[in-house]
């Protein structure tokens, strides 16, 4: 959404007793082994989601709406907000774009992963 959210405000609303107990090294190992699926939703951890949602309830409502879209494997907020990203592709992209990209204050940016071919070392070569 095109609504800003103050990072200090989000951190101020953070309840340290509610922080994830997941081991970051274990989460990393899961992503390295399973890729973006990471063997389940519980691998996607953002301790700042709940305080951001407390500060801006419409952000939580947007995430809940996105979770209902068939085709998305994972939906979560990036950092302290307000960007939300989805892993996967809607079963009906036209209907998704009609519903979400037309919402006031919401911008949708479809993206895709890119990968290097095996053995390629760099993405680009700059001039020296």
Tab-separated table of N, CA, C and O in Angstrom:
chain	number	residue	atom	x	y	z
A	1	UNK	N	0.831	-1.198	0.000
A	1	UNK	CA	0.000	0.000	0.000
A	1	UNK	C	0.867	1.250	0.000
A	1	UNK	O	2.027	1.209	0.407
A	2	UNK	N	0.300	2.348	-0.456
A	2	UNK	CA	1.092	3.576	-0.499
A	2	UNK	C	0.950	4.389	0.780
A	2	UNK	O	1.056	5.607	0.770
A	3	UNK	N	0.726	3.698	1.880
A	3	UNK	CA	0.691	4.335	3.204
A	3	UNK	C	2.028	4.055	3.864
A	3	UNK	O	2.485	2.914	3.901
A	4	UNK	N	2.661	5.089	4.392
A	4	UNK	CA	3.914	4.901	5.097
A	4	UNK	C	3.679	4.449	6.525
A	4	UNK	O	2.602	4.616	7.083
A	5	UNK	N	4.694	3.871	7.108
A	5	UNK	CA	4.633	3.435	8.494
A	5	UNK	C	5.998	3.709	9.104
A	5	UNK	O	7.023	3.302	8.557
A	6	UNK	N	6.019	4.393	10.207
A	6	UNK	CA	7.261	4.765	10.868
A	6	UNK	C	7.939	3.541	11.473
A	6	UNK	O	7.342	2.840	12.296
A	7	UNK	N	9.176	3.295	11.082
A	7	UNK	CA	9.933	2.176	11.652
A	7	UNK	C	10.054	2.305	13.171
A	7	UNK	O	9.829	1.318	13.882
A	8	UNK	N	10.378	3.497	13.705
A	8	UNK	CA	10.411	3.613	15.172
A	8	UNK	C	9.063	3.301	15.825
A	8	UNK	O	9.018	2.712	16.910
A	9	UNK	N	7.968	3.653	15.160
A	9	UNK	CA	6.644	3.344	15.699
A	9	UNK	C	6.430	1.825	15.754
A	9	UNK	O	5.907	1.300	16.742
A	10	UNK	N	6.843	1.127	14.705
A	10	UNK	CA	6.686	-0.329	14.666
A	10	UNK	C	7.538	-0.977	15.759
A	10	UNK	O	7.055	-1.835	16.510
A	11	UNK	N	8.785	-0.563	15.871
A	11	UNK	CA	9.642	-1.126	16.915
A	11	UNK	C	9.120	-0.772	18.308
A	11	UNK	O	9.244	-1.565	19.238
A	12	UNK	N	8.509	0.384	18.449
A	12	UNK	CA	7.922	0.772	19.727
A	12	UNK	C	6.751	-0.107	20.114
A	12	UNK	O	6.460	-0.290	21.302
A	13	UNK	N	6.071	-0.666	19.127
A	13	UNK	CA	4.922	-1.529	19.386
A	13	UNK	C	5.327	-2.999	19.509
A	13	UNK	O	4.485	-3.849	19.808
A	14	UNK	N	6.600	-3.302	19.291
A	14	UNK	CA	7.086	-4.678	19.324
A	14	UNK	C	7.053	-5.231	20.746
A	14	UNK	O	7.562	-4.614	21.680
A	15	UNK	N	6.432	-6.387	20.899
A	15	UNK	CA	6.391	-7.085	22.183
A	15	UNK	C	7.502	-8.130	22.155
A	15	UNK	O	7.380	-9.160	21.492
A	16	UNK	N	8.580	-7.874	22.888
A	16	UNK	CA	9.746	-8.754	22.847
A	16	UNK	C	9.444	-10.155	23.360
A	16	UNK	O	10.136	-11.111	23.019
A	17	UNK	N	8.401	-10.307	24.154
A	17	UNK	CA	8.014	-11.631	24.636
A	17	UNK	C	7.369	-12.466	23.531
A	17	UNK	O	7.205	-13.673	23.678
A	18	UNK	N	6.977	-11.816	22.428
A	18	UNK	CA	6.316	-12.509	21.331
A	18	UNK	C	7.250	-12.795	20.148
A	18	UNK	O	6.799	-13.248	19.098
A	19	UNK	N	8.542	-12.530	20.319
A	19	UNK	CA	9.488	-12.787	19.231
A	19	UNK	C	9.531	-14.274	18.886
A	19	UNK	O	9.354	-15.134	19.747
A	20	UNK	N	9.781	-14.552	17.622
A	20	UNK	CA	9.877	-15.930	17.151
A	20	UNK	C	10.971	-16.677	17.900
A	20	UNK	O	12.029	-16.135	18.207
A	21	UNK	N	10.695	-17.927	18.161
A	21	UNK	CA	11.682	-18.789	18.823
A	21	UNK	C	12.448	-19.623	17.792
A	21	UNK	O	13.290	-20.439	18.155
A	22	UNK	N	12.139	-19.407	16.508
A	22	UNK	CA	12.811	-20.167	15.452
A	22	UNK	C	14.307	-19.833	15.422
A	22	UNK	O	14.701	-18.683	15.613
A	23	UNK	N	15.113	-20.828	15.167
A	23	UNK	CA	16.554	-20.660	15.049
A	23	UNK	C	16.876	-20.154	13.641
A	23	UNK	O	16.601	-20.858	12.661
A	24	UNK	N	17.454	-18.957	13.517
A	24	UNK	CA	17.746	-18.405	12.181
A	24	UNK	C	18.646	-19.312	11.334
A	24	UNK	O	18.466	-19.405	10.119
A	25	UNK	N	19.601	-19.992	11.958
A	25	UNK	CA	20.483	-20.892	11.209
A	25	UNK	C	19.692	-22.080	10.651
A	25	UNK	O	19.933	-22.528	9.534
A	26	UNK	N	18.727	-22.568	11.430
A	26	UNK	CA	17.892	-23.672	10.957
A	26	UNK	C	16.990	-23.213	9.807
A	26	UNK	O	16.797	-23.928	8.830
A	27	UNK	N	16.447	-21.998	9.926
A	27	UNK	CA	15.615	-21.460	8.848
A	27	UNK	C	16.426	-21.321	7.564
A	27	UNK	O	15.958	-21.684	6.482
A	28	UNK	N	17.633	-20.803	7.681
A	28	UNK	CA	18.507	-20.664	6.521
A	28	UNK	C	18.771	-22.023	5.882
A	28	UNK	O	18.698	-22.167	4.650
A	29	UNK	N	19.045	-23.021	6.708
A	29	UNK	CA	19.312	-24.362	6.181
A	29	UNK	C	18.092	-24.886	5.417
A	29	UNK	O	18.244	-25.533	4.369
A	30	UNK	N	16.906	-24.606	5.911
A	30	UNK	CA	15.689	-25.052	5.219
A	30	UNK	C	15.541	-24.373	3.859
A	30	UNK	O	15.184	-25.007	2.870
A	31	UNK	N	15.817	-23.061	3.811
A	31	UNK	CA	15.730	-22.360	2.528
A	31	UNK	C	16.779	-22.879	1.556
A	31	UNK	O	16.510	-23.021	0.364
A	32	UNK	N	17.967	-23.156	2.049
A	32	UNK	CA	19.020	-23.676	1.174
A	32	UNK	C	18.669	-25.060	0.652
A	32	UNK	O	18.963	-25.394	-0.495
A	33	UNK	N	18.020	-25.870	1.476
A	33	UNK	CA	17.667	-27.224	1.056
A	33	UNK	C	16.421	-27.267	0.175
A	33	UNK	O	16.379	-27.961	-0.833
A	34	UNK	N	15.381	-26.484	0.542
A	34	UNK	CA	14.085	-26.593	-0.127
A	34	UNK	C	13.745	-25.417	-1.045
A	34	UNK	O	12.709	-25.426	-1.691
A	35	UNK	N	14.577	-24.384	-1.077
A	35	UNK	CA	14.270	-23.210	-1.888
A	35	UNK	C	13.178	-22.367	-1.254
A	35	UNK	O	12.987	-22.401	-0.042
A	36	UNK	N	12.440	-21.639	-2.086
A	36	UNK	CA	11.445	-20.702	-1.551
A	36	UNK	C	10.320	-21.395	-0.802
A	36	UNK	O	9.651	-20.770	0.019
A	37	UNK	N	10.094	-22.676	-1.050
A	37	UNK	CA	9.071	-23.389	-0.292
A	37	UNK	C	9.494	-23.517	1.170
A	37	UNK	O	8.674	-23.435	2.071
A	38	UNK	N	10.779	-23.720	1.398
A	38	UNK	CA	11.373	-23.794	2.735
A	38	UNK	C	10.686	-24.814	3.631
A	38	UNK	O	10.735	-24.724	4.841
A	39	UNK	N	10.005	-25.778	3.013
A	39	UNK	CA	9.361	-26.855	3.759
A	39	UNK	C	8.314	-26.345	4.747
A	39	UNK	O	8.189	-26.838	5.856
A	40	UNK	N	7.570	-25.284	4.361
A	40	UNK	CA	6.438	-24.862	5.192
A	40	UNK	C	6.379	-23.372	5.470
A	40	UNK	O	7.370	-22.659	5.362
A	41	UNK	N	5.163	-22.922	5.837
A	41	UNK	CA	4.928	-21.506	6.144
A	41	UNK	C	5.708	-21.016	7.358
A	41	UNK	O	6.035	-19.842	7.453
A	42	UNK	N	5.993	-21.912	8.300
A	42	UNK	CA	6.644	-21.480	9.532
A	42	UNK	C	8.075	-20.999	9.306
A	42	UNK	O	8.684	-20.408	10.187
A	43	UNK	N	8.622	-21.223	8.106
A	43	UNK	CA	9.970	-20.737	7.800
A	43	UNK	C	9.967	-19.242	7.496
A	43	UNK	O	10.997	-18.589	7.561
A	44	UNK	N	8.804	-18.708	7.171
A	44	UNK	CA	8.684	-17.291	6.848
A	44	UNK	C	8.372	-16.526	8.129
A	44	UNK	O	7.242	-16.526	8.606
A	45	UNK	N	9.400	-15.903	8.693
A	45	UNK	CA	9.287	-15.241	9.987
A	45	UNK	C	9.565	-13.752	9.822
A	45	UNK	O	10.566	-13.365	9.224
A	46	UNK	N	8.664	-12.937	10.344
A	46	UNK	CA	8.899	-11.492	10.425
A	46	UNK	C	8.288	-11.015	11.738
A	46	UNK	O	7.086	-10.837	11.850
A	47	UNK	N	9.132	-10.815	12.727
A	47	UNK	CA	8.668	-10.388	14.050
A	47	UNK	C	8.041	-9.002	14.038
A	47	UNK	O	7.403	-8.611	15.010
A	48	UNK	N	8.223	-8.273	12.949
A	48	UNK	CA	7.674	-6.914	12.884
A	48	UNK	C	6.275	-6.865	12.279
A	48	UNK	O	5.642	-5.809	12.280
A	49	UNK	N	5.777	-8.001	11.778
A	49	UNK	CA	4.431	-7.996	11.203
A	49	UNK	C	3.370	-7.592	12.218
A	49	UNK	O	2.577	-6.691	11.959
A	50	UNK	N	3.318	-8.287	13.340
A	50	UNK	CA	2.242	-8.017	14.295
A	50	UNK	C	2.260	-6.573	14.810
A	50	UNK	O	1.214	-5.926	14.814
A	51	UNK	N	3.423	-6.039	15.206
A	51	UNK	CA	3.389	-4.639	15.630
A	51	UNK	C	2.997	-3.677	14.500
A	51	UNK	O	2.314	-2.682	14.734
A	52	UNK	N	3.388	-3.993	13.258
A	52	UNK	CA	2.979	-3.154	12.124
A	52	UNK	C	1.471	-3.238	11.934
A	52	UNK	O	0.803	-2.228	11.692
A	53	UNK	N	0.913	-4.435	12.072
A	53	UNK	CA	-0.528	-4.619	11.954
A	53	UNK	C	-1.262	-3.898	13.085
A	53	UNK	O	-2.352	-3.366	12.885
A	54	UNK	N	-0.661	-3.873	14.268
A	54	UNK	CA	-1.263	-3.146	15.391
A	54	UNK	C	-1.297	-1.649	15.100
A	54	UNK	O	-2.259	-0.967	15.453
A	55	UNK	N	-0.244	-1.153	14.445
A	55	UNK	CA	-0.156	0.276	14.112
A	55	UNK	C	-1.040	0.635	12.920
A	55	UNK	O	-1.527	1.762	12.817
A	56	UNK	N	-1.232	-0.294	12.012
A	56	UNK	CA	-1.952	-0.034	10.770
A	56	UNK	C	-2.836	-1.239	10.428
A	56	UNK	O	-2.462	-2.100	9.617
A	57	UNK	N	-4.010	-1.338	11.047
A	57	UNK	CA	-4.863	-2.520	10.858
A	57	UNK	C	-5.219	-2.821	9.406
A	57	UNK	O	-5.415	-3.994	9.051
A	58	UNK	N	-5.290	-1.804	8.542
A	58	UNK	CA	-5.623	-2.071	7.139
A	58	UNK	C	-4.522	-2.875	6.441
A	58	UNK	O	-4.778	-3.567	5.457
A	59	UNK	N	-3.316	-2.831	6.972
A	59	UNK	CA	-2.222	-3.639	6.439
A	59	UNK	C	-2.493	-5.123	6.720
A	59	UNK	O	-2.313	-5.975	5.854
A	60	UNK	N	-2.962	-5.419	7.916
A	60	UNK	CA	-3.324	-6.795	8.267
A	60	UNK	C	-4.482	-7.274	7.388
A	60	UNK	O	-4.478	-8.409	6.913
A	61	UNK	N	-5.451	-6.404	7.163
A	61	UNK	CA	-6.601	-6.768	6.318
A	61	UNK	C	-6.143	-7.093	4.898
A	61	UNK	O	-6.635	-8.049	4.284
A	62	UNK	N	-5.187	-6.330	4.375
A	62	UNK	CA	-4.665	-6.600	3.030
A	62	UNK	C	-3.988	-7.965	2.990
A	62	UNK	O	-4.210	-8.753	2.072
A	63	UNK	N	-3.165	-8.265	4.002
A	63	UNK	CA	-2.509	-9.574	4.032
A	63	UNK	C	-3.551	-10.685	4.096
A	63	UNK	O	-3.431	-11.692	3.391
A	64	UNK	N	-4.570	-10.517	4.918
A	64	UNK	CA	-5.614	-11.540	5.021
A	64	UNK	C	-6.322	-11.743	3.686
A	64	UNK	O	-6.629	-12.876	3.309
A	65	UNK	N	-6.559	-10.663	2.954
A	65	UNK	CA	-7.174	-10.780	1.626
A	65	UNK	C	-6.255	-11.535	0.667
A	65	UNK	O	-6.702	-12.375	-0.123
A	66	UNK	N	-4.959	-11.243	0.723
A	66	UNK	CA	-4.002	-11.910	-0.154
A	66	UNK	C	-3.868	-13.400	0.179
A	66	UNK	O	-3.659	-14.227	-0.709
A	67	UNK	N	-4.001	-13.746	1.450
A	67	UNK	CA	-3.931	-15.150	1.852
A	67	UNK	C	-5.079	-15.973	1.255
A	67	UNK	O	-4.964	-17.185	1.112
A	68	UNK	N	-6.165	-15.316	0.893
A	68	UNK	CA	-7.332	-16.001	0.317
A	68	UNK	C	-7.173	-16.261	-1.184
A	68	UNK	O	-7.947	-17.008	-1.767
A	69	UNK	N	-6.166	-15.655	-1.793
A	69	UNK	CA	-5.960	-15.819	-3.239
A	69	UNK	C	-5.395	-17.204	-3.519
A	69	UNK	O	-4.329	-17.563	-3.002
A	70	UNK	N	-6.093	-17.968	-4.328
A	70	UNK	CA	-5.611	-19.305	-4.696
A	70	UNK	C	-4.406	-19.169	-5.615
A	70	UNK	O	-4.435	-18.442	-6.592
A	71	UNK	N	-3.346	-19.884	-5.254
A	71	UNK	CA	-2.130	-19.872	-6.049
A	71	UNK	C	-0.936	-19.313	-5.295
A	71	UNK	O	0.203	-19.601	-5.643
A	72	UNK	N	-1.179	-18.523	-4.267
A	72	UNK	CA	-0.062	-18.009	-3.473
A	72	UNK	C	0.329	-19.044	-2.425
A	72	UNK	O	-0.501	-19.505	-1.649
A	73	UNK	N	1.613	-19.389	-2.384
A	73	UNK	CA	2.110	-20.351	-1.408
A	73	UNK	C	2.435	-19.681	-0.077
A	73	UNK	O	2.273	-20.287	0.979
A	74	UNK	N	2.925	-18.448	-0.145
A	74	UNK	CA	3.309	-17.719	1.067
A	74	UNK	C	2.997	-16.242	0.859
A	74	UNK	O	3.180	-15.709	-0.237
A	75	UNK	N	2.550	-15.578	1.928
A	75	UNK	CA	2.263	-14.144	1.909
A	75	UNK	C	2.821	-13.564	3.195
A	75	UNK	O	2.524	-14.063	4.285
A	76	UNK	N	3.637	-12.527	3.082
A	76	UNK	CA	4.142	-11.884	4.296
A	76	UNK	C	4.594	-10.461	4.025
A	76	UNK	O	4.778	-10.055	2.879
A	77	UNK	N	4.754	-9.734	5.100
A	77	UNK	CA	5.200	-8.350	5.015
A	77	UNK	C	6.727	-8.320	4.966
A	77	UNK	O	7.400	-9.153	5.561
A	78	UNK	N	7.249	-7.333	4.291
A	78	UNK	CA	8.687	-7.140	4.189
A	78	UNK	C	9.145	-6.132	5.244
A	78	UNK	O	8.603	-5.030	5.328
A	79	UNK	N	10.113	-6.508	6.039
A	79	UNK	CA	10.676	-5.597	7.035
A	79	UNK	C	9.643	-5.048	7.994
A	79	UNK	O	8.771	-5.760	8.469
A	80	UNK	N	9.724	-3.743	8.251
A	80	UNK	CA	8.785	-3.105	9.176
A	80	UNK	C	7.571	-2.549	8.435
A	80	UNK	O	6.778	-1.816	9.009
A	81	UNK	N	7.418	-2.920	7.174
A	81	UNK	CA	6.239	-2.516	6.404
A	81	UNK	C	6.554	-1.356	5.494
A	81	UNK	O	7.621	-0.784	5.535
A	82	UNK	N	5.682	-1.065	4.641
A	82	UNK	CA	4.354	-1.603	4.478
A	82	UNK	C	4.213	-2.516	3.258
A	82	UNK	O	3.098	-2.880	2.880
A	83	UNK	N	5.330	-2.906	2.675
A	83	UNK	CA	5.281	-3.793	1.504
A	83	UNK	C	4.910	-5.209	1.923
A	83	UNK	O	5.403	-5.728	2.917
A	84	UNK	N	4.047	-5.820	1.126
A	84	UNK	CA	3.677	-7.218	1.324
A	84	UNK	C	4.021	-7.956	0.039
A	84	UNK	O	3.759	-7.463	-1.056
A	85	UNK	N	4.653	-9.120	0.183
A	85	UNK	CA	4.979	-9.899	-1.002
A	85	UNK	C	4.338	-11.274	-0.921
A	85	UNK	O	4.010	-11.766	0.162
A	86	UNK	N	4.141	-11.860	-2.088
A	86	UNK	CA	3.503	-13.166	-2.198
A	86	UNK	C	4.403	-14.074	-3.023
A	86	UNK	O	4.949	-13.646	-4.037
A	87	UNK	N	4.541	-15.301	-2.574
A	87	UNK	CA	5.291	-16.300	-3.318
A	87	UNK	C	4.272	-17.202	-4.009
A	87	UNK	O	3.382	-17.741	-3.363
A	88	UNK	N	4.416	-17.352	-5.300
A	88	UNK	CA	3.473	-18.139	-6.076
A	88	UNK	C	2.823	-17.254	-7.125
A	88	UNK	O	3.224	-16.102	-7.321
A	89	UNK	N	1.836	-17.788	-7.800
A	89	UNK	CA	1.135	-17.029	-8.832
A	89	UNK	C	-0.356	-17.311	-8.716
A	89	UNK	O	-0.763	-18.465	-8.577
A	90	UNK	N	-1.162	-16.256	-8.759
A	90	UNK	CA	-2.615	-16.485	-8.662
A	90	UNK	C	-3.101	-17.427	-9.758
A	90	UNK	O	-2.630	-17.361	-10.894
A	91	UNK	N	-4.045	-18.297	-9.396
A	91	UNK	CA	-4.630	-19.197	-10.392
A	91	UNK	C	-5.278	-18.401	-11.521
A	91	UNK	O	-5.257	-18.820	-12.663
A	92	UNK	N	-5.856	-17.251	-11.174
A	92	UNK	CA	-6.512	-16.393	-12.162
A	92	UNK	C	-5.881	-15.000	-12.077
A	92	UNK	O	-6.338	-14.140	-11.334
A	93	UNK	N	-4.812	-14.806	-12.836
A	93	UNK	CA	-4.064	-13.539	-12.768
A	93	UNK	C	-4.924	-12.347	-13.166
A	93	UNK	O	-4.831	-11.282	-12.558
A	94	UNK	N	-5.759	-12.504	-14.171
A	94	UNK	CA	-6.597	-11.377	-14.604
A	94	UNK	C	-7.552	-10.945	-13.494
A	94	UNK	O	-7.697	-9.751	-13.229
A	95	UNK	N	-8.184	-11.907	-12.838
A	95	UNK	CA	-9.103	-11.575	-11.740
A	95	UNK	C	-8.339	-10.955	-10.571
A	95	UNK	O	-8.815	-9.999	-9.942
A	96	UNK	N	-7.156	-11.486	-10.295
A	96	UNK	CA	-6.330	-10.934	-9.212
A	96	UNK	C	-5.976	-9.477	-9.491
A	96	UNK	O	-6.134	-8.613	-8.634
A	97	UNK	N	-5.490	-9.204	-10.692
A	97	UNK	CA	-5.111	-7.842	-11.043
A	97	UNK	C	-6.327	-6.917	-11.023
A	97	UNK	O	-6.229	-5.773	-10.558
A	98	UNK	N	-7.451	-7.402	-11.495
A	98	UNK	CA	-8.666	-6.582	-11.488
A	98	UNK	C	-9.060	-6.216	-10.065
A	98	UNK	O	-9.480	-5.082	-9.799
A	99	UNK	N	-8.916	-7.157	-9.134
A	99	UNK	CA	-9.306	-6.887	-7.754
A	99	UNK	C	-8.284	-6.062	-6.991
A	99	UNK	O	-8.627	-5.098	-6.318
A	100	UNK	N	-7.008	-6.432	-7.078
A	100	UNK	CA	-6.009	-5.808	-6.212
A	100	UNK	C	-5.344	-4.581	-6.830
A	100	UNK	O	-5.089	-3.607	-6.135
A	101	UNK	N	-5.035	-4.617	-8.116
A	101	UNK	CA	-4.345	-3.475	-8.719
A	101	UNK	C	-5.272	-2.275	-8.873
A	101	UNK	O	-4.814	-1.154	-9.026
A	102	UNK	N	-6.573	-2.523	-8.799
A	102	UNK	CA	-7.525	-1.414	-8.903
A	102	UNK	C	-7.869	-0.807	-7.534
A	102	UNK	O	-8.570	0.191	-7.462
A	103	UNK	N	-7.351	-1.395	-6.468
A	103	UNK	CA	-7.640	-0.875	-5.134
A	103	UNK	C	-6.949	0.468	-4.919
A	103	UNK	O	-5.784	0.643	-5.286
A	104	UNK	N	-7.667	1.361	-4.313
A	104	UNK	CA	-7.109	2.679	-3.966
A	104	UNK	C	-5.903	2.489	-3.044
A	104	UNK	O	-5.987	1.805	-2.026
A	105	UNK	N	-4.785	3.061	-3.426
A	105	UNK	CA	-3.605	3.047	-2.571
A	105	UNK	C	-2.801	1.762	-2.600
A	105	UNK	O	-1.868	1.607	-1.826
A	106	UNK	N	-3.146	0.830	-3.471
A	106	UNK	CA	-2.412	-0.439	-3.566
A	106	UNK	C	-1.790	-0.533	-4.955
A	106	UNK	O	-2.453	-0.302	-5.955
A	107	UNK	N	-0.513	-0.867	-4.998
A	107	UNK	CA	0.175	-1.094	-6.270
A	107	UNK	C	0.644	-2.537	-6.311
A	107	UNK	O	1.174	-3.046	-5.319
A	108	UNK	N	0.456	-3.176	-7.448
A	108	UNK	CA	0.858	-4.572	-7.622
A	108	UNK	C	2.000	-4.609	-8.638
A	108	UNK	O	1.899	-4.015	-9.712
A	109	UNK	N	3.068	-5.326	-8.283
A	109	UNK	CA	4.228	-5.458	-9.148
A	109	UNK	C	4.550	-6.940	-9.332
A	109	UNK	O	5.278	-7.521	-8.538
A	110	UNK	N	3.983	-7.572	-10.365
A	110	UNK	CA	4.320	-8.987	-10.598
A	110	UNK	C	5.815	-9.123	-10.908
A	110	UNK	O	6.387	-8.334	-11.663
A	111	UNK	N	6.436	-10.098	-10.288
A	111	UNK	CA	7.869	-10.352	-10.486
A	111	UNK	C	8.081	-11.850	-10.634
A	111	UNK	O	7.170	-12.642	-10.425
A	112	UNK	N	9.278	-12.217	-10.977
A	112	UNK	CA	9.617	-13.633	-11.032
A	112	UNK	C	11.075	-13.807	-10.665
A	112	UNK	O	11.878	-12.873	-10.778
A	113	UNK	N	11.401	-14.998	-10.206
A	113	UNK	CA	12.778	-15.307	-9.854
A	113	UNK	C	13.574	-15.517	-11.137
A	113	UNK	O	13.064	-16.032	-12.130
A	114	UNK	N	14.827	-15.112	-11.097
A	114	UNK	CA	15.733	-15.411	-12.194
A	114	UNK	C	16.910	-16.174	-11.605
A	114	UNK	O	17.259	-15.999	-10.437
A	115	UNK	N	17.484	-17.025	-12.403
A	115	UNK	CA	18.599	-17.833	-11.929
A	115	UNK	C	19.695	-17.858	-12.968
A	115	UNK	O	19.425	-17.804	-14.168
A	116	UNK	N	20.899	-17.954	-12.484
A	116	UNK	CA	22.042	-18.123	-13.376
A	116	UNK	C	22.144	-19.586	-13.787
A	116	UNK	O	21.731	-20.472	-13.054
A	117	UNK	N	22.694	-19.794	-14.951
A	117	UNK	CA	22.967	-21.163	-15.384
A	117	UNK	C	24.075	-21.727	-14.510
A	117	UNK	O	24.930	-20.992	-14.005
A	118	UNK	N	24.071	-23.022	-14.325
A	118	UNK	CA	25.093	-23.699	-13.542
A	118	UNK	C	26.482	-23.323	-14.066
A	118	UNK	O	26.721	-23.348	-15.267
A	119	UNK	N	27.356	-22.934	-13.173
A	119	UNK	CA	28.714	-22.592	-13.548
A	119	UNK	C	28.943	-21.129	-13.871
A	119	UNK	O	30.073	-20.687	-13.976
A	120	UNK	N	27.864	-20.360	-14.041
A	120	UNK	CA	28.031	-18.927	-14.279
A	120	UNK	C	28.374	-18.267	-12.951
A	120	UNK	O	27.732	-18.508	-11.945
A	121	UNK	N	29.382	-17.409	-12.956
A	121	UNK	CA	29.845	-16.827	-11.707
A	121	UNK	C	29.301	-15.472	-11.359
A	121	UNK	O	29.214	-15.116	-10.203
A	122	UNK	N	28.917	-14.687	-12.354
A	122	UNK	CA	28.485	-13.328	-12.077
A	122	UNK	C	27.249	-12.991	-12.902
A	122	UNK	O	26.975	-13.598	-13.931
A	123	UNK	N	26.487	-12.008	-12.443
A	123	UNK	CA	25.299	-11.561	-13.163
A	123	UNK	C	25.657	-10.632	-14.313
A	123	UNK	O	24.976	-10.583	-15.314
A	124	UNK	N	26.712	-9.844	-14.126
A	124	UNK	CA	27.101	-8.904	-15.154
A	124	UNK	C	28.590	-8.629	-15.012
A	124	UNK	O	29.185	-8.921	-13.982
A	125	UNK	N	29.158	-8.068	-16.056
A	125	UNK	CA	30.560	-7.669	-15.991
A	125	UNK	C	30.636	-6.181	-16.226
A	125	UNK	O	30.152	-5.695	-17.245
A	126	UNK	N	31.171	-5.474	-15.259
A	126	UNK	CA	31.310	-4.035	-15.386
A	126	UNK	C	32.624	-3.678	-16.043
A	126	UNK	O	33.522	-4.496	-16.182
A	127	UNK	N	32.722	-2.421	-16.444
A	127	UNK	CA	33.983	-1.968	-17.035
A	127	UNK	C	34.947	-1.628	-15.916
A	127	UNK	O	34.571	-1.192	-14.848
A	128	UNK	N	36.230	-1.828	-16.181
A	128	UNK	CA	37.268	-1.540	-15.180
A	128	UNK	C	37.782	-0.139	-15.306
A	128	UNK	O	37.908	0.469	-16.257
